[in-house]
């Protein structure tokens, strides 16, 4: 008898949420774009019910603004709101990193080294699609030893918003060399137990990304 294999089963709303989220994060669905339930239902070949559920979930994530019987619009943040998103992200990441460093192990450092090697390969290949998930995984590893799950959940929500703007402009963010350098420095500081050096490096890394993203969003909107 063949061995049974576990299969991840997704409901229709789960599938639609995942696809719409990716379309928003990639910029395919632009900020302010109107999304009509009936058109989505036709596009996904489903009834309106799972579409409505998916739109409500994305509203809860802050990616959409949903209104009953009117569909939804892709959230458009002001420049001040975008800055706030990155500021909150920085506060949470710096706190988690400072708390995690005293508890990081050799095994965790080795795992981080492996991810850095994969990220370098993606840099060299110019594989932007692969770089994003690896970057998220690397930062997650840096913070997991803190054991602050509530803070991690808050960070996940804020990072989703921040990554939306990073993804929209990733092809113009010409900072792969600096990012690679910063990521290595973060791990070096952590291995040395230098909390102050580590959080200063991390803060500078995140603020630099924030400033570049805001400048690009402002320029893109001015040109429209």
mmCIF file of N, CA and C in Angstrom, residues 5-72:
data_model
loop_
_atom_site.group_PDB
_atom_site.id
_atom_site.type_symbol
_atom_site.label_atom_id
_atom_site.label_comp_id
_atom_site.label_asym_id
_atom_site.label_seq_id
_atom_site.Cartn_x
_atom_site.Cartn_y
_atom_site.Cartn_z
ATOM 1 N N UNK A 5 0.615 10.834 1.734
ATOM 2 C CA UNK A 5 1.386 12.063 1.818
ATOM 3 C C UNK A 5 0.466 13.210 2.241
ATOM 4 N N UNK A 6 1.017 14.067 3.071
ATOM 5 C CA UNK A 6 0.242 15.217 3.525
ATOM 6 C C UNK A 6 0.120 16.224 2.387
ATOM 7 N N UNK A 7 -1.080 16.711 2.175
ATOM 8 C CA UNK A 7 -1.352 17.696 1.135
ATOM 9 C C UNK A 7 -1.964 18.929 1.783
ATOM 10 N N UNK A 8 -1.409 20.083 1.460
ATOM 11 C CA UNK A 8 -1.968 21.319 1.989
ATOM 12 C C UNK A 8 -3.234 21.642 1.205
ATOM 13 N N UNK A 9 -4.356 21.683 1.904
ATOM 14 C CA UNK A 9 -5.636 21.982 1.262
ATOM 15 C C UNK A 9 -5.991 23.438 1.508
ATOM 16 N N UNK A 10 -6.287 24.161 0.448
ATOM 17 C CA UNK A 10 -6.634 25.563 0.562
ATOM 18 C C UNK A 10 -8.066 25.784 0.122
ATOM 19 N N UNK A 11 -8.764 26.634 0.863
ATOM 20 C CA UNK A 11 -10.105 26.999 0.472
ATOM 21 C C UNK A 11 -10.026 28.003 -0.673
ATOM 22 N N UNK A 12 -11.142 28.232 -1.345
ATOM 23 C CA UNK A 12 -11.158 29.215 -2.425
ATOM 24 C C UNK A 12 -10.729 30.599 -1.943
ATOM 25 N N UNK A 13 -11.241 31.081 -0.787
ATOM 26 C CA UNK A 13 -10.768 32.387 -0.314
ATOM 27 C C UNK A 13 -9.253 32.416 -0.085
ATOM 28 N N UNK A 14 -8.680 31.323 0.432
ATOM 29 C CA UNK A 14 -7.234 31.265 0.651
ATOM 30 C C UNK A 14 -6.476 31.468 -0.659
ATOM 31 N N UNK A 15 -6.914 30.774 -1.703
ATOM 32 C CA UNK A 15 -6.249 30.855 -3.003
ATOM 33 C C UNK A 15 -6.366 32.261 -3.576
ATOM 34 N N UNK A 16 -7.557 32.831 -3.469
ATOM 35 C CA UNK A 16 -7.788 34.166 -4.028
ATOM 36 C C UNK A 16 -7.005 35.214 -3.241
ATOM 37 N N UNK A 17 -6.976 35.091 -1.916
ATOM 38 C CA UNK A 17 -6.208 36.025 -1.087
ATOM 39 C C UNK A 17 -4.739 35.992 -1.486
ATOM 40 N N UNK A 18 -4.170 34.795 -1.613
ATOM 41 C CA UNK A 18 -2.750 34.663 -1.942
ATOM 42 C C UNK A 18 -2.439 35.293 -3.296
ATOM 43 N N UNK A 19 -3.318 35.064 -4.271
ATOM 44 C CA UNK A 19 -3.077 35.597 -5.608
ATOM 45 C C UNK A 19 -3.231 37.111 -5.638
ATOM 46 N N UNK A 20 -4.290 37.623 -5.018
ATOM 47 C CA UNK A 20 -4.502 39.071 -4.999
ATOM 48 C C UNK A 20 -3.404 39.783 -4.211
ATOM 49 N N UNK A 21 -2.983 39.169 -3.116
ATOM 50 C CA UNK A 21 -1.904 39.769 -2.320
ATOM 51 C C UNK A 21 -0.645 39.916 -3.172
ATOM 52 N N UNK A 22 -0.299 38.871 -3.909
ATOM 53 C CA UNK A 22 0.890 38.918 -4.758
ATOM 54 C C UNK A 22 0.739 39.971 -5.852
ATOM 55 N N UNK A 23 -0.456 40.099 -6.404
ATOM 56 C CA UNK A 23 -0.689 41.084 -7.461
ATOM 57 C C UNK A 23 -0.570 42.511 -6.932
ATOM 58 N N UNK A 24 -0.963 42.695 -5.668
ATOM 59 C CA UNK A 24 -0.827 44.022 -5.053
ATOM 60 C C UNK A 24 0.633 44.295 -4.716
ATOM 61 N N UNK A 25 1.308 43.324 -4.105
ATOM 62 C CA UNK A 25 2.705 43.507 -3.701
ATOM 63 C C UNK A 25 3.621 43.706 -4.906
ATOM 64 N N UNK A 26 3.287 43.096 -6.022
ATOM 65 C CA UNK A 26 4.118 43.220 -7.219
ATOM 66 C C UNK A 26 3.858 44.520 -7.970
ATOM 67 N N UNK A 27 2.757 45.207 -7.603
ATOM 68 C CA UNK A 27 2.409 46.438 -8.300
ATOM 69 C C UNK A 27 1.513 46.222 -9.498
ATOM 70 N N UNK A 28 1.154 44.967 -9.790
ATOM 71 C CA UNK A 28 0.241 44.705 -10.906
ATOM 72 C C UNK A 28 -1.085 45.412 -10.676
ATOM 73 N N UNK A 29 -1.573 45.340 -9.429
ATOM 74 C CA UNK A 29 -2.754 46.112 -9.039
ATOM 75 C C UNK A 29 -2.237 47.368 -8.347
ATOM 76 N N UNK A 30 -2.359 48.496 -9.012
ATOM 77 C CA UNK A 30 -1.756 49.720 -8.526
ATOM 78 C C UNK A 30 -2.566 50.346 -7.393
ATOM 79 N N UNK A 31 -1.883 51.161 -6.589
ATOM 80 C CA UNK A 31 -2.545 51.834 -5.480
ATOM 81 C C UNK A 31 -3.685 52.694 -6.003
ATOM 82 N N UNK A 32 -4.828 52.614 -5.298
ATOM 83 C CA UNK A 32 -6.014 53.361 -5.702
ATOM 84 C C UNK A 32 -6.878 52.646 -6.716
ATOM 85 N N UNK A 33 -6.405 51.516 -7.250
ATOM 86 C CA UNK A 33 -7.164 50.790 -8.272
ATOM 87 C C UNK A 33 -8.463 50.243 -7.691
ATOM 88 N N UNK A 34 -9.555 50.386 -8.453
ATOM 89 C CA UNK A 34 -10.858 49.865 -8.038
ATOM 90 C C UNK A 34 -10.948 48.386 -8.385
ATOM 91 N N UNK A 35 -11.397 47.588 -7.421
ATOM 92 C CA UNK A 35 -11.543 46.149 -7.617
ATOM 93 C C UNK A 35 -13.015 45.796 -7.400
ATOM 94 N N UNK A 36 -13.666 45.305 -8.451
ATOM 95 C CA UNK A 36 -15.089 44.979 -8.376
ATOM 96 C C UNK A 36 -15.274 43.478 -8.164
ATOM 97 N N UNK A 37 -16.160 43.151 -7.228
ATOM 98 C CA UNK A 37 -16.380 41.749 -6.868
ATOM 99 C C UNK A 37 -16.826 40.919 -8.064
ATOM 100 N N UNK A 38 -17.758 41.480 -8.863
ATOM 101 C CA UNK A 38 -18.309 40.680 -9.951
ATOM 102 C C UNK A 38 -17.257 40.382 -11.011
ATOM 103 N N UNK A 39 -16.358 41.335 -11.246
ATOM 104 C CA UNK A 39 -15.313 41.105 -12.238
ATOM 105 C C UNK A 39 -14.287 40.082 -11.734
ATOM 106 N N UNK A 40 -13.973 40.158 -10.434
ATOM 107 C CA UNK A 40 -13.059 39.166 -9.868
ATOM 108 C C UNK A 40 -13.686 37.773 -9.894
ATOM 109 N N UNK A 41 -14.969 37.706 -9.597
ATOM 110 C CA UNK A 41 -15.660 36.411 -9.605
ATOM 111 C C UNK A 41 -15.580 35.777 -10.992
ATOM 112 N N UNK A 42 -15.733 36.614 -12.030
ATOM 113 C CA UNK A 42 -15.615 36.103 -13.401
ATOM 114 C C UNK A 42 -14.169 35.688 -13.700
ATOM 115 N N UNK A 43 -13.234 36.505 -13.245
ATOM 116 C CA UNK A 43 -11.833 36.228 -13.520
ATOM 117 C C UNK A 43 -11.373 34.925 -12.891
ATOM 118 N N UNK A 44 -11.809 34.672 -11.634
ATOM 119 C CA UNK A 44 -11.406 33.451 -10.937
ATOM 120 C C UNK A 44 -12.399 32.303 -11.150
ATOM 121 N N UNK A 45 -13.477 32.592 -11.876
ATOM 122 C CA UNK A 45 -14.507 31.583 -12.178
ATOM 123 C C UNK A 45 -15.090 30.971 -10.900
ATOM 124 N N UNK A 46 -15.495 31.872 -9.999
ATOM 125 C CA UNK A 46 -16.110 31.457 -8.735
ATOM 126 C C UNK A 46 -17.311 32.361 -8.464
ATOM 127 N N UNK A 47 -18.056 32.034 -7.412
ATOM 128 C CA UNK A 47 -19.146 32.905 -7.005
ATOM 129 C C UNK A 47 -18.584 34.131 -6.291
ATOM 130 N N UNK A 48 -19.433 35.076 -5.958
ATOM 131 C CA UNK A 48 -18.965 36.289 -5.289
ATOM 132 C C UNK A 48 -18.600 36.038 -3.820
ATOM 133 N N UNK A 49 -19.120 34.976 -3.239
ATOM 134 C CA UNK A 49 -18.913 34.745 -1.811
ATOM 135 C C UNK A 49 -17.434 34.589 -1.450
ATOM 136 N N UNK A 50 -16.676 33.687 -2.104
ATOM 137 C CA UNK A 50 -15.248 33.588 -1.740
ATOM 138 C C UNK A 50 -14.470 34.849 -2.096
ATOM 139 N N UNK A 51 -14.890 35.568 -3.123
ATOM 140 C CA UNK A 51 -14.231 36.829 -3.475
ATOM 141 C C UNK A 51 -14.437 37.849 -2.382
ATOM 142 N N UNK A 52 -15.679 37.938 -1.886
ATOM 143 C CA UNK A 52 -15.981 38.887 -0.806
ATOM 144 C C UNK A 52 -15.163 38.562 0.441
ATOM 145 N N UNK A 53 -15.050 37.276 0.773
ATOM 146 C CA UNK A 53 -14.262 36.864 1.939
ATOM 147 C C UNK A 53 -12.783 37.232 1.748
ATOM 148 N N UNK A 54 -12.275 37.021 0.545
ATOM 149 C CA UNK A 54 -10.878 37.351 0.261
ATOM 150 C C UNK A 54 -10.627 38.849 0.392
ATOM 151 N N UNK A 55 -11.553 39.653 -0.115
ATOM 152 C CA UNK A 55 -11.398 41.104 -0.032
ATOM 153 C C UNK A 55 -11.433 41.579 1.413
ATOM 154 N N UNK A 56 -12.270 40.965 2.228
ATOM 155 C CA UNK A 56 -12.334 41.337 3.648
ATOM 156 C C UNK A 56 -11.011 41.018 4.352
ATOM 157 N N UNK A 57 -10.408 39.885 4.017
ATOM 158 C CA UNK A 57 -9.136 39.506 4.641
ATOM 159 C C UNK A 57 -8.027 40.486 4.254
ATOM 160 N N UNK A 58 -8.001 40.878 2.984
ATOM 161 C CA UNK A 58 -6.985 41.811 2.536
ATOM 162 C C UNK A 58 -7.216 43.206 3.106
ATOM 163 N N UNK A 59 -8.467 43.525 3.381
ATOM 164 C CA UNK A 59 -8.776 44.776 4.085
ATOM 165 C C UNK A 59 -8.184 44.726 5.495
ATOM 166 N N UNK A 60 -8.334 43.581 6.158
ATOM 167 C CA UNK A 60 -7.788 43.424 7.514
ATOM 168 C C UNK A 60 -6.265 43.533 7.509
ATOM 169 N N UNK A 61 -5.621 43.126 6.396
ATOM 170 C CA UNK A 61 -4.166 43.231 6.278
ATOM 171 C C UNK A 61 -3.716 44.645 5.930
ATOM 172 N N UNK A 62 -4.674 45.485 5.541
ATOM 173 C CA UNK A 62 -4.344 46.857 5.192
ATOM 174 C C UNK A 62 -3.967 47.067 3.738
ATOM 175 N N UNK A 63 -4.107 46.025 2.923
ATOM 176 C CA UNK A 63 -3.746 46.149 1.515
ATOM 177 C C UNK A 63 -4.885 46.688 0.666
ATOM 178 N N UNK A 64 -6.120 46.521 1.161
ATOM 179 C CA UNK A 64 -7.308 47.007 0.466
ATOM 180 C C UNK A 64 -8.196 47.785 1.428
ATOM 181 N N UNK A 65 -9.059 48.611 0.837
ATOM 182 C CA UNK A 65 -10.154 49.232 1.598
ATOM 183 C C UNK A 65 -11.441 48.652 1.021
ATOM 184 N N UNK A 66 -12.125 47.815 1.802
ATOM 185 C CA UNK A 66 -13.302 47.088 1.323
ATOM 186 C C UNK A 66 -14.584 47.768 1.783
ATOM 187 N N UNK A 67 -15.551 47.844 0.869
ATOM 188 C CA UNK A 67 -16.863 48.384 1.195
ATOM 189 C C UNK A 67 -17.927 47.425 0.679
ATOM 190 N N UNK A 68 -18.862 47.060 1.550
ATOM 191 C CA UNK A 68 -19.923 46.134 1.159
ATOM 192 C C UNK A 68 -20.680 46.661 -0.055
ATOM 193 N N UNK A 69 -20.891 45.767 -1.012
ATOM 194 C CA UNK A 69 -21.673 46.049 -2.219
ATOM 195 C C UNK A 69 -21.005 47.055 -3.159
ATOM 196 N N UNK A 70 -19.766 47.454 -2.836
ATOM 197 C CA UNK A 70 -19.080 48.414 -3.691
ATOM 198 C C UNK A 70 -17.695 47.926 -4.115
ATOM 199 N N UNK A 71 -17.328 46.748 -3.672
ATOM 200 C CA UNK A 71 -16.009 46.235 -4.014
ATOM 201 C C UNK A 71 -14.938 46.805 -3.104
ATOM 202 N N UNK A 72 -13.768 47.055 -3.663
ATOM 203 C CA UNK A 72 -12.647 47.507 -2.846
ATOM 204 C C UNK A 72 -11.702 48.348 -3.692
#
